[in-house]
Coordinates of N, CA and C in Angstrom, one line a residue:
X1 N 104.6 47.8 88.6 CA 104.1 48.9 89.4 C 105.3 49.9 89.6
X2 N 105.0 51.2 89.3 CA 106.0 52.2 89.4 C 106.4 52.5 90.9
X3 N 107.6 53.2 91.0 CA 108.0 53.6 92.3 C 107.1 54.6 93.0
X4 N 106.5 55.5 92.2 CA 105.5 56.4 92.7 C 104.3 55.7 93.3
X5 N 103.8 54.7 92.5 CA 102.7 53.9 93.0 C 102.9 53.2 94.3
X6 N 104.1 52.6 94.5 CA 104.4 51.9 95.7 C 104.6 52.7 96.9
X7 N 104.9 54.0 96.7 CA 105.1 54.9 97.8 C 103.8 55.7 98.2
X8 N 102.7 55.6 97.5 CA 101.5 56.2 97.8 C 101.3 57.6 97.5
X9 N 100.3 58.3 98.1 CA 99.9 59.6 97.7 C 101.0 60.7 97.9
X10 N 101.9 60.5 98.9 CA 103.0 61.5 99.1 C 103.9 61.5 98.0
X11 N 104.2 60.3 97.4 CA 105.1 60.3 96.2 C 104.4 60.9 95.0
X12 N 103.1 60.7 94.9 CA 102.4 61.4 93.8 C 102.4 62.9 93.9
X13 N 102.2 63.3 95.2 CA 102.3 64.8 95.4 C 103.7 65.3 95.1
X14 N 104.7 64.6 95.6 CA 106.1 65.0 95.3 C 106.4 65.1 93.9
X15 N 105.9 64.2 93.1 CA 106.2 64.2 91.6 C 105.4 65.4 91.0
X16 N 104.2 65.6 91.4 CA 103.5 66.8 90.8 C 104.2 68.1 91.2
X17 N 104.7 68.2 92.4 CA 105.4 69.4 92.8 C 106.7 69.5 92.0
X18 N 107.4 68.4 91.8 CA 108.6 68.5 91.0 C 108.4 69.0 89.6
X19 N 107.3 68.5 89.0 CA 107.0 69.0 87.6 C 106.7 70.5 87.6
X20 N 106.1 71.0 88.7 CA 105.7 72.4 88.8 C 107.0 73.2 89.0
X21 N 107.9 72.7 89.9 CA 109.1 73.4 90.2 C 110.0 73.5 89.0
X22 N 110.1 72.4 88.2 CA 111.0 72.4 87.1 C 110.4 72.9 85.8
X23 N 109.1 73.4 86.0 CA 108.4 74.1 84.9 C 108.1 73.1 83.7
X24 N 108.0 71.8 84.0 CA 107.4 70.9 83.1 C 105.9 71.3 83.0
X25 N 105.3 71.7 84.1 CA 104.0 72.3 84.2 C 104.2 73.7 84.8
X26 N 104.3 74.8 84.0 CA 104.5 76.1 84.5 C 103.2 76.7 85.0
X27 N 103.3 77.9 85.6 CA 102.1 78.6 86.1 C 101.0 78.7 85.1
X28 N 99.8 78.3 85.5 CA 98.7 78.3 84.6 C 98.5 77.1 83.7
X29 N 99.5 76.2 83.7 CA 99.4 75.0 82.9 C 98.3 74.1 83.3
X30 N 97.6 73.5 82.3 CA 96.6 72.5 82.6 C 97.3 71.2 83.0
X31 N 96.8 70.6 84.2 CA 97.4 69.4 84.7 C 96.5 68.2 84.2
X32 N 97.0 67.1 83.8 CA 96.2 66.0 83.4 C 95.2 65.6 84.4
X33 N 94.1 64.9 84.0 CA 93.1 64.5 84.9 C 93.6 63.5 85.9
X34 N 92.8 63.3 87.0 CA 93.1 62.3 88.0 C 93.3 60.9 87.4
X35 N 92.3 60.6 86.4 CA 92.4 59.3 85.8 C 93.6 59.1 85.0
X36 N 94.0 60.1 84.2 CA 95.2 60.1 83.4 C 96.5 59.9 84.3
X37 N 96.5 60.6 85.4 CA 97.7 60.5 86.3 C 97.7 59.2 87.0
X38 N 96.6 58.7 87.4 CA 96.5 57.3 88.0 C 97.0 56.3 87.0
X39 N 96.7 56.4 85.8 CA 97.2 55.4 84.8 C 98.7 55.6 84.6
X40 N 99.2 56.8 84.6 CA 100.6 57.0 84.4 C 101.4 56.5 85.5
X41 N 100.9 56.8 86.8 CA 101.7 56.4 88.0 C 101.4 54.9 88.4
X42 N 100.4 54.3 87.8 CA 100.1 52.9 88.1 C 99.5 52.8 89.5
X43 N 98.6 53.8 89.9 CA 98.0 53.7 91.2 C 96.5 54.0 91.1
X44 N 95.9 53.9 92.3 CA 94.4 54.1 92.3 C 94.1 55.6 92.1
X45 N 93.0 55.9 91.5 CA 92.6 57.3 91.3 C 92.4 58.0 92.7
X46 N 92.0 57.3 93.7 CA 91.9 57.9 95.1 C 93.2 58.4 95.6
X47 N 94.3 57.7 95.2 CA 95.6 58.1 95.7 C 96.0 59.5 95.1
X48 N 95.7 59.6 93.8 CA 95.9 60.9 93.1 C 95.0 62.0 93.7
X49 N 93.8 61.6 93.9 CA 92.8 62.6 94.5 C 93.3 63.2 95.8
X50 N 93.8 62.3 96.7 CA 94.3 62.8 98.0 C 95.5 63.7 97.8
X51 N 96.4 63.4 96.9 CA 97.5 64.3 96.6 C 97.1 65.6 96.1
X52 N 96.1 65.6 95.2 CA 95.6 66.8 94.6 C 94.9 67.7 95.6
X53 N 94.1 67.1 96.5 CA 93.4 67.8 97.5 C 94.4 68.6 98.4
X54 N 95.5 68.0 98.8 CA 96.5 68.7 99.6 C 97.1 69.8 98.9
X55 N 97.4 69.6 97.6 CA 98.0 70.7 96.8 C 97.1 71.8 96.6
X56 N 95.8 71.5 96.5 CA 94.8 72.6 96.4 C 94.7 73.4 97.7
X57 N 94.7 72.7 98.8 CA 94.6 73.3 100.1 C 95.8 74.2 100.4
X58 N 97.0 73.8 99.8 CA 98.2 74.6 100.0 C 98.3 75.7 99.0
X59 N 97.4 75.8 98.1 CA 97.4 76.9 97.1 C 98.3 76.7 95.9
X60 N 98.8 75.4 95.7 CA 99.7 75.2 94.6 C 98.9 75.0 93.3
X61 N 97.7 74.4 93.4 CA 96.9 74.2 92.1 C 95.5 74.8 92.3
X62 N 94.9 75.1 91.2 CA 93.5 75.6 91.2 C 92.6 74.5 90.5
X63 N 91.6 74.1 91.2 CA 90.7 73.1 90.7 C 89.3 73.6 90.5
X64 N 88.7 73.6 89.3 CA 87.4 74.1 89.1 C 86.6 73.0 88.3
X65 N 85.3 72.9 88.7 CA 84.5 72.0 88.1 C 84.3 72.3 86.6
X66 N 84.5 71.4 85.7 CA 84.4 71.5 84.3 C 85.6 72.2 83.6
X67 N 86.3 73.0 84.4 CA 87.4 73.7 83.8 C 88.7 73.0 84.1
X68 N 88.7 71.9 84.9 CA 89.9 71.1 85.2 C 90.8 71.7 86.2
X69 N 92.0 71.2 86.2 CA 93.0 71.6 87.2 C 94.2 72.3 86.6
X70 N 94.6 73.4 87.1 CA 95.8 74.1 86.6 C 96.8 74.5 87.7
X71 N 98.0 74.7 87.3 CA 99.0 75.2 88.3 C 98.5 76.6 88.7
X72 N 98.5 76.9 90.0 CA 98.0 78.2 90.4 C 98.9 79.4 89.9
X73 N 98.2 80.5 89.6 CA 98.9 81.7 89.2 C 98.4 82.8 90.1
X74 N 99.4 83.5 90.7 CA 99.1 84.6 91.6 C 98.5 85.7 90.7
X75 N 97.4 86.3 91.1 CA 96.8 87.5 90.4 C 97.8 88.5 90.2
X76 N 97.8 89.3 89.1 CA 98.8 90.3 88.8 C 98.8 91.3 89.9
X77 N 97.6 91.7 90.3 CA 97.5 92.7 91.4 C 98.2 92.3 92.6
X78 N 98.0 91.0 93.0 CA 98.7 90.5 94.2 C 100.2 90.3 94.0
X79 N 100.6 89.9 92.8 CA 102.0 89.7 92.5 C 102.7 91.0 92.6
X80 N 102.2 92.1 92.1 CA 102.9 93.4 92.2 C 103.0 93.8 93.6
X81 N 102.0 93.6 94.5 CA 102.1 93.9 95.9 C 103.0 93.0 96.6
X82 N 102.9 91.7 96.4 CA 103.6 90.7 97.2 C 105.1 90.6 96.8
X83 N 105.3 90.6 95.5 CA 106.7 90.4 95.0 C 107.0 91.5 94.0
X84 N 107.4 92.7 94.5 CA 107.7 93.8 93.6 C 109.0 93.5 92.8
X85 N 109.0 93.9 91.5 CA 110.1 93.8 90.6 C 111.0 95.1 90.7
X86 N 112.2 94.9 91.2 CA 113.0 96.1 91.4 C 113.2 96.9 90.1
X87 N 113.4 96.2 88.9 CA 113.6 96.8 87.6 C 112.4 97.7 87.3
X88 N 111.2 97.2 87.5 CA 109.9 97.9 87.2 C 109.8 99.1 88.2
X89 N 110.2 98.9 89.4 CA 110.1 100.0 90.4 C 111.0 101.2 90.0
X90 N 112.2 100.9 89.5 CA 113.1 101.9 89.1 C 112.7 102.6 87.8
X91 N 112.3 101.8 86.8 CA 111.9 102.3 85.5 C 110.7 103.1 85.6
X92 N 109.8 102.9 86.6 CA 108.6 103.6 86.7 C 108.8 105.1 87.1
X93 N 110.0 105.3 87.6 CA 110.4 106.7 88.0 C 111.0 107.5 86.8
X94 N 111.2 106.8 85.7 CA 111.7 107.5 84.5 C 113.2 107.4 84.5
X95 N 113.8 106.6 85.4 CA 115.3 106.5 85.4 C 115.7 105.1 84.9
X96 N 116.8 105.0 84.1 CA 117.2 103.7 83.5 C 117.7 102.8 84.6
X97 N 117.4 101.5 84.4 CA 117.8 100.5 85.3 C 119.0 99.8 84.9
X98 N 119.9 99.4 85.8 CA 121.1 98.6 85.5 C 121.3 97.6 86.6
X99 N 121.8 96.4 86.2 CA 122.0 95.3 87.1 C 123.5 94.9 87.1
X100 N 124.1 94.6 88.3 CA 125.5 94.2 88.4 C 125.6 93.0 89.4
X101 N 126.1 91.9 88.9 CA 126.4 90.8 89.8 C 127.6 91.0 90.6
X102 N 127.5 90.8 92.0 CA 128.6 90.9 92.8 C 129.3 89.6 93.1
X103 N 128.5 88.5 93.3 CA 129.0 87.2 93.5 C 127.9 86.2 93.4
X104 N 128.3 85.0 93.0 CA 127.3 83.8 92.9 C 128.1 82.6 93.3
X105 N 127.6 81.9 94.3 CA 128.2 80.7 94.8 C 127.2 79.6 95.1
X106 N 127.6 78.3 94.9 CA 126.8 77.2 95.2 C 127.4 76.6 96.5
X107 N 126.7 76.6 97.6 CA 127.3 76.3 98.9 C 126.4 75.5 99.8
X108 N 126.9 74.9 100.9 CA 126.0 74.3 101.9 C 125.4 75.4 102.7
X109 N 124.1 75.3 102.9 CA 123.4 76.3 103.7 C 124.0 76.5 105.1
X110 N 124.3 77.7 105.5 CA 124.8 77.9 106.8 C 123.8 77.6 107.9
X111 N 124.2 77.4 109.1 CA 123.3 76.9 110.1 C 122.1 77.9 110.4
X112 N 122.4 79.2 110.3 CA 121.3 80.2 110.5 C 120.2 80.1 109.5
X113 N 120.6 79.7 108.2 CA 119.7 79.6 107.1 C 118.9 78.3 107.2
X114 N 119.6 77.2 107.7 CA 118.9 76.0 107.9 C 117.8 76.2 108.9
X115 N 118.1 76.9 110.0 CA 117.1 77.1 111.0 C 116.0 78.0 110.5
X116 N 116.3 79.0 109.8 CA 115.2 79.9 109.3 C 114.3 79.3 108.3
X117 N 114.8 78.4 107.4 CA 114.0 77.8 106.4 C 113.7 76.3 106.7
X118 N 114.1 75.8 107.8 CA 113.8 74.4 108.2 C 114.4 73.5 107.1
X119 N 115.7 73.8 106.7 CA 116.4 73.0 105.8 C 117.1 71.8 106.5
X120 N 117.3 70.7 105.8 CA 118.1 69.6 106.3 C 119.5 70.0 106.4
X121 N 120.3 69.4 107.3 CA 121.7 69.6 107.4 C 122.3 69.3 106.0
X122 N 123.3 70.1 105.6 CA 124.1 69.9 104.4 C 123.2 70.2 103.1
X123 N 122.1 70.9 103.3 CA 121.3 71.3 102.1 C 122.1 72.3 101.3
X124 N 122.0 72.1 100.0 CA 122.8 73.0 99.1 C 121.9 74.2 98.6
X125 N 122.5 75.4 98.5 CA 121.8 76.6 98.1 C 122.7 77.3 97.2
X126 N 122.0 78.2 96.4 CA 122.8 79.1 95.5 C 122.7 80.5 96.3
X127 N 123.9 81.1 96.5 CA 123.9 82.4 97.2 C 124.3 83.4 96.2
X128 N 123.4 84.4 96.0 CA 123.6 85.5 95.0 C 123.7 86.8 95.7
X129 N 124.7 87.6 95.3 CA 124.8 89.0 95.9 C 124.9 89.9 94.6
X130 N 124.0 90.9 94.6 CA 124.0 91.8 93.4 C 123.5 93.2 93.8
X131 N 123.8 94.1 92.8 CA 123.4 95.5 93.0 C 122.4 95.9 91.9
X132 N 121.4 96.7 92.2 CA 120.5 97.2 91.3 C 120.7 98.8 91.3
X133 N 120.9 99.3 90.1 CA 121.2 100.8 90.0 C 120.0 101.5 89.4
X134 N 119.8 102.7 89.9 CA 118.9 103.7 89.3 C 119.8 104.7 88.6
X135 N 119.9 104.6 87.3 CA 120.9 105.5 86.6 C 122.3 105.0 87.0
X136 N 123.1 106.0 87.5 CA 124.4 105.6 88.0 C 124.5 105.4 89.5
X137 N 123.3 105.5 90.2 CA 123.3 105.5 91.6 C 122.9 104.1 92.1
X138 N 123.6 103.5 93.1 CA 123.2 102.3 93.7 C 121.8 102.5 94.3
X139 N 120.9 101.6 94.0 CA 119.5 101.7 94.5 C 119.2 100.6 95.6
X140 N 119.7 99.4 95.3 CA 119.4 98.3 96.2 C 120.5 97.3 96.1
X141 N 120.9 96.8 97.3 CA 121.8 95.6 97.4 C 121.0 94.4 97.8
X142 N 121.1 93.4 96.9 CA 120.3 92.2 97.2 C 121.2 91.0 97.6
X143 N 120.9 90.4 98.7 CA 121.6 89.3 99.2 C 120.6 88.1 99.3
X144 N 120.7 87.1 98.4 CA 119.7 86.1 98.2 C 120.2 84.7 98.3
X145 N 119.4 83.8 99.0 CA 119.8 82.4 99.1 C 118.6 81.6 98.4
X146 N 118.9 80.7 97.5 CA 117.9 80.0 96.8 C 118.1 78.5 97.0
X147 N 117.0 77.8 97.5 CA 117.0 76.4 97.8 C 117.0 75.6 96.5
X148 N 118.1 74.8 96.3 CA 118.3 74.1 95.1 C 117.2 73.0 94.9
X149 N 116.8 72.4 96.1 CA 115.8 71.3 96.0 C 114.5 71.9 95.4
X150 N 114.1 73.1 95.8 CA 112.9 73.8 95.3 C 113.0 74.3 93.9
X151 N 114.2 74.7 93.5 CA 114.5 75.3 92.2 C 115.7 74.7 91.6
X152 N 115.7 73.4 91.2 CA 116.9 72.8 90.7 C 117.5 73.4 89.5
X153 N 116.7 74.1 88.7 CA 117.2 74.8 87.5 C 118.1 76.0 87.8
X154 N 118.2 76.4 89.0 CA 119.0 77.5 89.4 C 120.5 77.2 89.3
X155 N 120.8 75.9 89.3 CA 122.2 75.6 89.2 C 122.8 75.9 87.8
X156 N 121.9 76.0 86.8 CA 122.3 76.3 85.5 C 122.2 77.8 85.1
X157 N 121.8 78.6 86.1 CA 121.6 80.1 85.8 C 122.8 80.9 86.4
X158 N 123.6 81.5 85.6 CA 124.8 82.3 86.1 C 124.4 83.6 86.8
X159 N 123.3 84.2 86.4 CA 122.8 85.5 86.9 C 123.7 86.6 86.5
X160 N 124.4 86.4 85.4 CA 125.3 87.5 84.9 C 124.4 88.6 84.2
X161 N 123.4 88.2 83.5 CA 122.5 89.1 82.8 C 121.1 89.2 83.4
X162 N 120.7 88.1 84.1 CA 119.4 88.1 84.7 C 119.5 88.3 86.2
X163 N 118.7 89.3 86.7 CA 118.7 89.5 88.1 C 117.8 88.4 88.8
X164 N 118.2 88.0 90.0 CA 117.6 86.8 90.6 C 116.1 87.2 91.1
X165 N 115.8 88.4 91.4 CA 114.5 88.8 91.8 C 113.5 88.5 90.6
X166 N 113.8 89.0 89.5 CA 112.9 88.8 88.3 C 113.0 87.3 87.8
X167 N 114.1 86.7 87.8 CA 114.3 85.4 87.3 C 113.4 84.4 88.2
X168 N 113.4 84.6 89.5 CA 112.6 83.7 90.3 C 111.1 83.8 90.1
X169 N 110.7 85.1 90.0 CA 109.3 85.3 89.8 C 108.8 84.6 88.5
X170 N 109.6 84.5 87.5 CA 109.3 83.8 86.3 C 109.5 82.3 86.3
X171 N 110.4 81.9 87.2 CA 110.9 80.5 87.2 C 110.0 79.6 88.0
X172 N 109.5 80.0 89.1 CA 108.8 79.1 90.0 C 107.6 79.9 90.7
X173 N 106.5 79.2 90.9 CA 105.4 79.9 91.6 C 105.6 79.8 93.1
X174 N 104.9 80.6 93.8 CA 105.0 80.5 95.3 C 103.6 80.5 95.9
X175 N 103.4 80.0 97.1 CA 102.1 79.9 97.7 C 102.1 80.7 99.0
X176 N 103.2 81.0 99.6 CA 103.3 81.7 100.8 C 104.5 82.7 100.8
X177 N 104.3 83.8 101.5 CA 105.5 84.7 101.6 C 105.4 85.4 102.9
X178 N 106.6 85.7 103.5 CA 106.8 86.4 104.7 C 107.7 87.5 104.5
X179 N 107.3 88.7 105.1 CA 108.1 89.9 105.0 C 108.5 90.5 106.3
X180 N 109.7 91.1 106.4 CA 110.1 91.8 107.6 C 110.8 93.1 107.1
X181 N 110.5 94.2 107.8 CA 111.1 95.5 107.5 C 111.7 96.1 108.7
X182 N 113.0 96.6 108.6 CA 113.6 97.2 109.8 C 114.7 98.1 109.3
X183 N 115.2 98.9 110.3 CA 116.4 99.8 110.0 C 117.6 99.1 110.6
X184 N 118.7 99.4 109.9 CA 120.0 98.8 110.4 C 121.1 99.8 110.1
X185 N 122.3 99.5 110.6 CA 123.5 100.4 110.3 C 124.4 99.6 109.3
X186 N 124.8 100.3 108.3 CA 125.6 99.7 107.2 C 127.0 99.4 107.7
X187 N 127.4 98.1 107.5 CA 128.8 97.8 107.8 C 129.7 98.3 106.7
X188 N 131.0 98.1 106.8 CA 131.9 98.6 105.8 C 131.7 98.2 104.4
X189 N 131.4 96.9 104.2 CA 131.2 96.4 102.8 C 129.9 97.0 102.2
X190 N 128.8 96.9 103.0 CA 127.5 97.4 102.5 C 127.6 98.9 102.2
X191 N 128.3 99.7 103.0 CA 128.5 101.1 102.8 C 129.2 101.3 101.5
X192 N 130.2 100.6 101.2 CA 130.9 100.7 99.9 C 130.1 100.4 98.7
X193 N 129.2 99.4 98.9 CA 128.4 99.0 97.8 C 127.3 100.0 97.5
X194 N 126.7 100.6 98.5 CA 125.6 101.5 98.3 C 126.2 103.0 98.2
X195 N 127.5 103.2 98.4 CA 128.0 104.5 98.2 C 127.6 105.4 99.4
X196 N 127.6 104.9 100.6 CA 127.3 105.7 101.8 C 128.4 105.5 102.8
X197 N 128.3 106.2 104.0 CA 129.2 106.1 105.0 C 129.0 104.9 105.9
X198 N 130.1 104.4 106.4 CA 129.9 103.2 107.4 C 129.1 103.6 108.6
X199 N 128.2 102.8 109.0 CA 127.3 103.0 110.1 C 126.1 103.9 109.8
X200 N 126.1 104.3 108.5 CA 124.9 105.1 108.1 C 123.7 104.2 108.1
X201 N 122.5 104.8 108.5 CA 121.3 103.9 108.5 C 120.9 103.5 107.1
X202 N 120.4 102.2 107.1 CA 119.8 101.7 105.8 C 118.4 101.1 106.1
X203 N 117.6 101.1 105.1 CA 116.3 100.5 105.2 C 116.5 99.0 104.6
X204 N 116.0 98.0 105.4 CA 116.2 96.6 105.1 C 114.8 96.0 104.9
X205 N 114.7 95.2 103.9 CA 113.5 94.4 103.6 C 113.9 93.0 103.5
X206 N 113.3 92.1 104.3 CA 113.6 90.6 104.2 C 112.4 89.9 103.6
X207 N 112.6 89.0 102.8 CA 111.5 88.2 102.2 C 111.8 86.7 102.1
X208 N 110.9 85.9 102.5 CA 111.0 84.5 102.4 C 109.8 84.0 101.7
X209 N 109.9 83.1 100.7 CA 108.8 82.5 100.0 C 108.9 81.0 100.0
X210 N 107.7 80.4 99.9 CA 107.5 78.9 99.9 C 106.6 78.5 98.8
X211 N 106.8 77.2 98.3 CA 105.9 76.6 97.4 C 105.3 75.4 98.2
X212 N 104.1 75.5 98.6 CA 103.5 74.5 99.5 C 104.3 74.6 100.8
X213 N 104.8 73.5 101.3 CA 105.7 73.6 102.5 C 107.1 73.6 102.2
X214 N 107.5 73.8 101.0 CA 108.9 73.8 100.6 C 109.5 75.2 100.5
X215 N 110.5 75.5 101.2 CA 111.1 76.9 101.1 C 111.8 77.1 99.8
X216 N 111.5 78.2 99.2 CA 112.1 78.5 97.9 C 113.3 79.5 98.0
X217 N 113.1 80.6 98.7 CA 114.2 81.6 98.8 C 114.1 82.5 100.0
X218 N 115.3 82.9 100.5 CA 115.3 84.0 101.5 C 116.2 85.1 100.9
X219 N 115.7 86.3 101.0 CA 116.4 87.5 100.4 C 116.4 88.6 101.4
X220 N 117.5 89.3 101.4 CA 117.6 90.5 102.2 C 118.0 91.7 101.3
X221 N 117.1 92.7 101.2 CA 117.4 93.8 100.3 C 117.6 95.0 101.1
X222 N 118.8 95.7 100.8 CA 119.2 96.9 101.6 C 119.1 98.1 100.7
X223 N 118.6 99.2 101.3 CA 118.4 100.5 100.5 C 119.0 101.6 101.3
X224 N 119.4 102.7 100.7 CA 119.7 103.9 101.4 C 118.6 104.4 102.2
X225 N 118.9 105.1 103.3 CA 117.8 105.6 104.2 C 116.8 106.4 103.6
X226 N 117.1 107.0 102.4 CA 116.1 107.9 101.8 C 115.0 107.1 101.0
X227 N 115.2 105.8 101.0 CA 114.2 104.9 100.2 C 112.8 105.0 100.9
X228 N 111.8 105.1 100.0 CA 110.4 105.2 100.5 C 109.6 104.1 99.8
X229 N 109.0 103.2 100.6 CA 108.2 102.1 100.1 C 106.8 102.5 100.0
X230 N 106.1 102.3 98.9 CA 104.7 102.6 98.7 C 104.0 101.4 98.2
X231 N 102.8 101.1 98.8 CA 102.0 100.0 98.3 C 100.6 100.6 98.0
X232 N 100.0 100.2 96.9 CA 98.7 100.6 96.5 C 97.8 99.4 96.4
X233 N 96.6 99.4 97.0 CA 95.7 98.3 97.0 C 94.4 98.8 96.3

């Protein structure tokens, strides 16, 4: 009997989530039937069914009669509204996009991040800081923290050529997102990065995403005060 079988439906659920997070089963991928998974894990079909029901309720998978079960895919319309791609946003104005990595570190999550994301003590995260340019002008400074447990493949990504915003959208699905928008005053470092004066107002957007109950990333994006956010539904 396998370890998954002996630990019950929670272990089955965790294994399915792991295969989705690591893109063994990417967005839209067909998941084997309950009978097939029960045979693989050496457990009862009812155990698999309970795990699948919870994943369906959390929006991780889509289950349809006769069509089978697939990893959930956010509709394109929703994805553009919920998770905007900064490259697309810049290029849509007719201005060339450029990306520049400021720093990338693999660290223990600071206490404030543990509290915000409900992470266990000593959880490891990848901290990425980068700039997005519209032509030669700084457009957005991105300060992002990525949960390694949720996205283990991030440890192999240097983010030298790939910006984390776009990489994450392609790397892992999400089921929930939280946004916050506010004005702030630029400190000395942020002012230098955005090419503005210290204490000048900036527009800040914060975004947190989850896969089921597992936190994926927290990001803070800072823009010059002239930035204008537009959403179309």
